[in-house]
Amino acid sequence: MSAKTIGIIGGGQLGRMLAMAAARLNFRTVILEPQADSPAAQVANHQITAAYDDPAALAELASLCNVVTYEFENVPVGAAETLAASVPVYPPPKALEAAQDRLVEKRFINDCGIPTAKFHSVDSQEDLEAALKDFGGQGVLKTRRLGYDGKGQRVFRSPADSAEGAFAALGGVPLVLESFVAFEREVSIIAARATDGTIVAFDPAENIHRNGILHTSTIPASISDATAKAARQAADAILTSLGYVGVIGIEFFVLADGSLIANEMAPRVHNSGHWTEAAYVVSQFEQHIRAVGGLPLGDAGRHSDCVMQNLIGDDILTVPDWLRRKDALVHLYGKTESRPGRKMGHVTVLTAKT
């Protein structure tokens, strides 16, 4: 086999794990990332150190690669479209368009026949006050773009919470107010679509967040077969509508009756699917490389139950203890500086499949 080259936009831990999976399948990887010596570049064949939308860097990336993918959803759409004119880009740029703006995303998900929380577009302080009135003074106010891990948000828990100055406090940028959802648990599904339209989904994971950041993912999730089936059907609808190629992560709220409310989607490999490297023969990272590289998708048969835990900030100090355990797979991200809220690695603890 002659090695083909996959370009990866973004040099974080997701790009790192994609590059590692690519190497196992005889692909070379080129990273486009403005930070020198990024986590992904430590294990890739080459890094182009430049802005994601730098014209010369994009031209170089296209010239070096057979296909281009990305590790995060805030890649400039224009950059992805520029690349797509000369080299295949997977997932397609329209997946970025759908996921980068929370308002556009929710409307798209609704158009796929999947319910979301109720929402209002907020473009002024007056819009915010009217939206809060409609939701009884409650809701979650979010920036439409660039928010992640709980950033760019403000929660209104009761009519007593003052909204004065809230629009300006979040930067005076376009916002969306989402209604509260009375849910029992949060789950996510990781699914992949190949270039021939084949779709394979992993088992849904049950997620617990702390301070807006994923803490643990448990598999299997405490949901019914019908709820799991509904999650897979939602993934199928979204992937098919977008003509998607690659792995996607979709987060849901599970209601008391077992029905699902979609929270958000990420057109990339996803933190809540890291456990797949321990509990499946083919991980989400290899699945993504298989999809964008034109290879058959791997089987989605899980061989173990597990709990994946993120190592955040000073959790990195617990690594020696984790390494002493016989049931734990430790994965570190090559980051040399620990900061509060920063994902430094993850650990997956395996148990017998039930």
Coordinates of C-alpha atoms in Angstrom, one line a residue:
M1 CA 0.0 0.0 0.0
S2 CA 1.3 3.4 -0.9
A3 CA 0.6 5.9 1.9
K4 CA -2.0 8.5 1.3
T5 CA -2.0 11.8 3.2
I6 CA -4.8 13.2 5.3
G7 CA -4.7 16.9 6.3
I8 CA -6.1 17.7 9.7
I9 CA -7.1 21.3 10.6
G10 CA -6.5 21.8 14.3
G11 CA -3.7 20.6 16.4
G12 CA -5.4 19.7 19.7
Q13 CA -5.9 16.3 21.4
L14 CA -8.6 15.2 18.9
G15 CA -6.2 15.9 16.0
R16 CA -3.6 14.0 17.9
M17 CA -5.8 10.9 18.3
L18 CA -6.8 11.1 14.7
A19 CA -3.2 11.2 13.6
M20 CA -2.4 8.2 15.8
A21 CA -5.3 6.2 14.3
A22 CA -4.3 7.3 10.8
A23 CA -0.7 6.0 11.3
R24 CA -2.0 2.5 12.2
L25 CA -3.8 2.4 8.8
N26 CA -0.7 3.5 6.8
F27 CA -1.9 7.1 6.3
R28 CA 0.4 10.1 6.6
T29 CA -0.9 13.2 8.3
V30 CA -0.3 16.9 7.9
I31 CA -1.5 19.3 10.7
L32 CA -2.6 22.9 10.0
E33 CA -2.3 24.7 13.4
P34 CA -1.1 28.2 14.4
Q35 CA 0.5 26.9 17.7
A36 CA 3.9 25.4 17.2
D37 CA 4.6 21.9 18.6
S38 CA 0.9 21.3 19.0
P39 CA -0.3 18.0 20.6
A40 CA -1.3 16.6 17.2
A41 CA 2.0 17.7 15.5
Q42 CA 3.9 15.6 18.1
V43 CA 2.6 12.4 16.4
A44 CA 2.0 13.6 12.8
N45 CA 4.3 13.6 9.9
H46 CA 4.3 17.4 9.3
Q47 CA 2.8 20.6 10.7
I48 CA 2.0 23.8 8.8
T49 CA 2.2 26.5 11.4
A50 CA -0.2 29.2 10.3
A51 CA -3.7 30.6 10.8
Y52 CA -6.5 28.3 9.7
D53 CA -7.6 30.7 7.0
D54 CA -4.1 31.7 5.8
P55 CA -4.3 31.4 1.9
A56 CA -0.8 30.2 1.4
A57 CA -1.1 27.6 4.2
L58 CA -4.4 26.4 2.7
A59 CA -2.8 26.0 -0.7
E60 CA 0.1 24.1 0.8
L61 CA -2.2 21.8 2.7
A62 CA -4.2 21.1 -0.4
S63 CA -1.1 20.3 -2.4
L64 CA 0.2 17.9 0.2
C65 CA -3.0 15.9 1.0
N66 CA -5.4 13.5 -0.7
V67 CA -8.2 14.5 1.7
V68 CA -8.7 17.1 4.4
T69 CA -10.6 16.8 7.7
Y70 CA -10.8 18.8 10.9
E71 CA -10.8 18.3 14.6
F72 CA -13.1 21.1 15.8
E73 CA -16.2 22.8 14.5
N74 CA -15.0 26.4 14.5
V75 CA -12.9 26.1 11.4
P76 CA -13.7 29.1 9.1
V77 CA -16.2 27.9 6.6
G78 CA -14.6 29.9 3.9
A79 CA -11.3 28.1 4.5
A80 CA -13.1 24.7 4.2
E81 CA -14.8 25.8 1.0
T82 CA -11.5 27.0 -0.5
L83 CA -9.9 23.6 0.2
A84 CA -12.9 21.8 -1.2
A85 CA -12.3 23.4 -4.5
S86 CA -9.2 21.3 -5.0
V87 CA -9.3 18.4 -2.5
P88 CA -12.1 16.5 -0.8
V89 CA -13.0 17.9 2.6
Y90 CA -14.8 15.6 5.0
P91 CA -17.1 16.3 6.8
P92 CA -18.5 18.6 4.1
P93 CA -18.3 22.4 4.7
K94 CA -22.1 22.6 5.0
A95 CA -21.8 20.5 8.2
L96 CA -19.6 23.3 9.7
E97 CA -22.2 25.9 8.6
A98 CA -24.9 23.9 10.4
A99 CA -23.0 23.4 13.6
Q100 CA -21.2 26.8 14.1
D101 CA -24.3 28.8 14.8
R102 CA -26.5 27.5 17.6
L103 CA -29.6 29.1 16.0
V104 CA -28.9 27.6 12.6
E105 CA -28.1 24.3 14.3
K106 CA -31.4 24.1 16.1
R107 CA -33.4 25.0 13.1
F108 CA -31.5 22.4 11.0
I109 CA -32.1 19.7 13.7
N110 CA -35.8 20.6 13.8
D111 CA -35.9 20.3 10.0
C112 CA -34.6 16.8 10.3
G113 CA -37.7 16.0 12.4
I114 CA -35.8 16.0 15.8
P115 CA -37.1 18.0 18.7
T116 CA -34.9 20.5 20.6
A117 CA -35.5 22.8 23.5
K118 CA -37.6 25.8 22.7
F119 CA -35.5 28.8 21.7
H120 CA -35.6 32.5 20.7
S121 CA -33.1 34.5 18.7
V122 CA -31.7 37.3 20.8
D123 CA -30.1 40.3 19.0
S124 CA -30.7 43.0 21.6
Q125 CA -31.5 43.6 25.2
E126 CA -35.1 44.1 24.3
D127 CA -35.1 40.8 22.5
L128 CA -33.7 39.1 25.6
E129 CA -36.4 40.6 27.9
A130 CA -39.2 39.6 25.6
A131 CA -37.8 36.0 25.3
L132 CA -37.4 35.7 29.0
K133 CA -41.0 36.8 29.5
D134 CA -42.1 34.1 27.1
F135 CA -40.1 31.5 29.0
G136 CA -41.4 32.6 32.5
G137 CA -38.1 34.3 33.4
Q138 CA -36.1 31.1 32.9
G139 CA -33.7 29.9 30.3
V140 CA -30.1 29.5 29.2
L141 CA -28.6 32.4 27.3
K142 CA -25.8 31.4 24.9
T143 CA -23.6 33.0 22.3
R144 CA -24.6 31.7 18.9
R145 CA -21.0 31.1 18.0
L146 CA -17.7 30.0 19.6
G147 CA -19.0 28.9 23.0
Y148 CA -17.8 25.5 24.4
D149 CA -17.4 23.7 27.7
G150 CA -19.9 26.1 29.3
K151 CA -18.2 29.3 28.1
G152 CA -20.3 32.1 26.6
Q153 CA -23.4 31.3 28.7
R154 CA -25.6 32.8 31.4
V155 CA -28.4 30.9 33.2
F156 CA -31.6 32.5 34.4
R157 CA -33.2 30.2 37.0
S158 CA -36.1 32.4 38.0
P159 CA -37.9 35.7 37.2
A160 CA -35.9 37.1 40.2
D161 CA -32.7 36.8 38.2
S162 CA -32.0 40.2 36.7
A163 CA -31.4 40.4 33.0
E164 CA -30.2 44.0 33.1
G165 CA -27.0 44.4 31.0
A166 CA -26.9 40.7 30.1
F167 CA -26.8 41.2 26.4
A168 CA -23.9 43.6 26.6
A169 CA -22.1 41.3 29.2
L170 CA -22.0 38.5 26.7
G171 CA -20.3 40.8 24.1
G172 CA -23.3 42.4 22.4
V173 CA -23.1 39.5 19.8
P174 CA -26.0 37.4 18.4
L175 CA -27.3 35.2 21.1
V176 CA -29.9 32.5 21.5
L177 CA -32.1 31.9 24.6
E178 CA -33.0 28.2 25.2
S179 CA -35.8 27.1 27.5
F180 CA -35.1 24.8 30.4
V181 CA -35.7 21.1 29.7
A182 CA -36.8 18.8 32.6
F183 CA -34.6 15.8 31.8
E184 CA -33.6 12.7 33.7
R185 CA -30.1 12.2 32.2
E186 CA -27.9 13.3 29.4
V187 CA -26.7 10.9 26.7
S188 CA -24.8 11.2 23.4
I189 CA -24.3 9.0 20.4
I190 CA -21.2 8.7 18.2
A191 CA -22.0 7.7 14.6
A192 CA -20.1 7.5 11.3
R193 CA -21.1 7.7 7.7
A194 CA -18.8 6.4 4.9
T195 CA -18.5 7.8 1.4
D196 CA -20.9 5.0 0.1
G197 CA -23.6 6.1 2.6
T198 CA -23.0 3.2 5.1
I199 CA -23.8 4.4 8.6
V200 CA -22.5 2.7 11.8
A201 CA -23.3 4.0 15.3
F202 CA -21.7 3.2 18.6
D203 CA -23.8 2.5 21.7
P204 CA -25.2 5.7 23.4
A205 CA -23.2 6.9 26.4
E206 CA -24.6 8.5 29.6
N207 CA -22.8 11.7 30.4
I208 CA -22.2 13.7 33.6
H209 CA -20.9 17.3 33.4
R210 CA -19.2 19.4 36.0
N211 CA -18.9 23.2 35.6
G212 CA -20.0 22.8 32.0
I213 CA -17.3 20.3 31.1
L214 CA -17.8 16.6 30.5
H215 CA -16.7 14.6 33.6
T216 CA -17.6 11.0 32.9
S217 CA -19.2 8.9 30.2
T218 CA -20.8 5.6 31.2
I219 CA -21.6 2.7 28.9
P220 CA -24.1 1.3 28.7
A221 CA -26.4 4.2 29.4
S222 CA -29.4 3.7 31.7
I223 CA -31.9 4.0 28.8
S224 CA -34.4 1.7 27.2
D225 CA -33.8 0.0 23.8
A226 CA -36.5 2.3 22.3
T227 CA -34.6 5.4 23.5
A228 CA -31.3 4.0 22.1
K229 CA -33.0 3.3 18.8
A230 CA -34.4 6.8 18.7
A231 CA -30.8 8.2 19.1
R232 CA -29.6 6.1 16.3
Q233 CA -32.5 7.2 14.1
A234 CA -31.7 10.8 14.8
A235 CA -28.1 10.3 13.9
D236 CA -29.1 8.6 10.6
A237 CA -31.4 11.5 9.7
I238 CA -28.7 14.2 10.4
L239 CA -25.9 12.3 8.6
T240 CA -28.0 11.6 5.6
S241 CA -29.4 15.2 5.3
L242 CA -25.9 16.6 5.3
G243 CA -24.4 14.0 2.9
Y244 CA -21.9 13.5 5.7
V245 CA -18.7 11.6 5.7
G246 CA -16.9 11.0 9.0
V247 CA -17.8 10.8 12.6
I248 CA -20.3 13.0 14.4
G249 CA -21.3 13.4 18.0
I250 CA -24.8 14.3 19.0
E251 CA -25.9 15.1 22.6
F252 CA -29.4 14.6 23.9
F253 CA -31.5 15.2 27.0
V254 CA -33.6 12.1 28.0
L255 CA -37.1 13.0 29.3
A256 CA -39.0 11.0 31.9
D257 CA -41.0 9.1 29.2
G258 CA -37.8 8.1 27.5
S259 CA -38.1 10.5 24.6
L260 CA -35.2 12.6 23.4
I261 CA -34.5 16.3 23.0
A262 CA -31.4 17.1 20.9
N263 CA -29.0 19.5 22.6
E264 CA -26.3 20.0 20.1
M265 CA -24.2 18.2 17.5
A266 CA -20.4 18.3 16.8
P267 CA -19.2 17.5 13.3
R268 CA -16.1 15.7 14.5
V269 CA -14.9 13.0 16.9
H270 CA -16.3 13.8 20.3
N271 CA -15.1 13.8 23.9
S272 CA -18.0 11.5 25.0
G273 CA -16.7 8.9 22.6
H274 CA -13.1 8.5 23.8
W275 CA -14.1 5.3 25.5
T276 CA -14.5 3.6 22.2
E277 CA -10.7 3.1 22.0
A278 CA -11.0 0.7 25.0
A279 CA -14.4 -1.0 24.6
Y280 CA -14.4 -1.5 20.8
V281 CA -12.0 -3.1 18.4
V282 CA -12.4 0.0 16.2
S283 CA -12.4 3.4 18.0
Q284 CA -14.2 6.5 16.9
F285 CA -10.9 7.9 15.8
E286 CA -10.1 4.9 13.5
Q287 CA -13.7 5.0 12.3
H288 CA -13.3 8.6 11.2
I289 CA -10.1 7.9 9.4
R290 CA -11.7 4.9 7.7
A291 CA -14.6 7.1 6.6
V292 CA -12.6 10.0 5.2
G293 CA -10.0 7.7 3.8
G294 CA -12.5 5.7 1.8
L295 CA -12.1 2.5 3.8
P296 CA -14.9 0.2 5.1
L297 CA -16.3 1.2 8.4
G298 CA -15.5 -1.0 11.5
D299 CA -18.0 -3.1 13.4
A300 CA -19.9 -1.5 16.2
G301 CA -20.0 -4.5 18.6
R302 CA -18.9 -3.5 22.1
H303 CA -16.8 -6.1 23.9
S304 CA -16.9 -4.4 27.4
D305 CA -18.8 -2.0 29.6
C306 CA -16.8 1.0 30.8
V307 CA -16.6 4.4 32.4
M308 CA -14.5 7.1 30.8
Q309 CA -13.3 10.0 33.0
N310 CA -11.7 13.2 31.8
L311 CA -8.5 14.3 33.5
I312 CA -9.0 18.0 33.9
G313 CA -6.4 20.4 35.3
D314 CA -4.7 19.0 38.4
D315 CA -6.4 15.6 37.8
I316 CA -3.2 14.9 35.9
L317 CA -1.5 14.4 39.3
T318 CA -3.6 11.2 39.7
V319 CA -2.1 9.5 36.7
P320 CA 0.4 7.3 38.7
D321 CA -2.5 5.9 40.7
W322 CA -4.5 5.1 37.5
L323 CA -1.4 3.4 36.0
R324 CA -1.3 1.0 38.9
R325 CA -4.8 -0.3 38.0
K326 CA -5.2 -3.4 35.8
D327 CA -8.6 -2.3 34.5
A328 CA -7.8 1.2 33.3
L329 CA -6.6 2.5 30.0
V330 CA -4.8 5.9 30.4
H331 CA -4.5 8.3 27.5
L332 CA -2.6 11.6 27.9
Y333 CA -2.7 14.5 25.4
G334 CA 0.9 15.7 25.3
K335 CA 0.2 19.0 27.0
T336 CA 3.0 20.3 29.2
E337 CA 1.0 22.9 31.2
S338 CA -1.9 22.1 33.5
R339 CA -4.6 24.8 33.9
P340 CA -8.0 24.8 35.6
G341 CA -10.6 23.5 33.2
R342 CA -8.0 22.2 30.7
K343 CA -8.4 18.6 29.4
M344 CA -5.1 16.9 30.0
G345 CA -6.1 13.3 29.2
H346 CA -8.7 10.7 30.0
V347 CA -9.0 7.3 31.7
T348 CA -11.3 4.4 30.7
V349 CA -12.1 1.8 33.3
L350 CA -13.3 -1.5 31.8
T351 CA -15.7 -4.0 33.3
A352 CA -17.4 -7.2 31.9
K353 CA -20.1 -6.5 29.4
T354 CA -23.6 -7.0 30.9

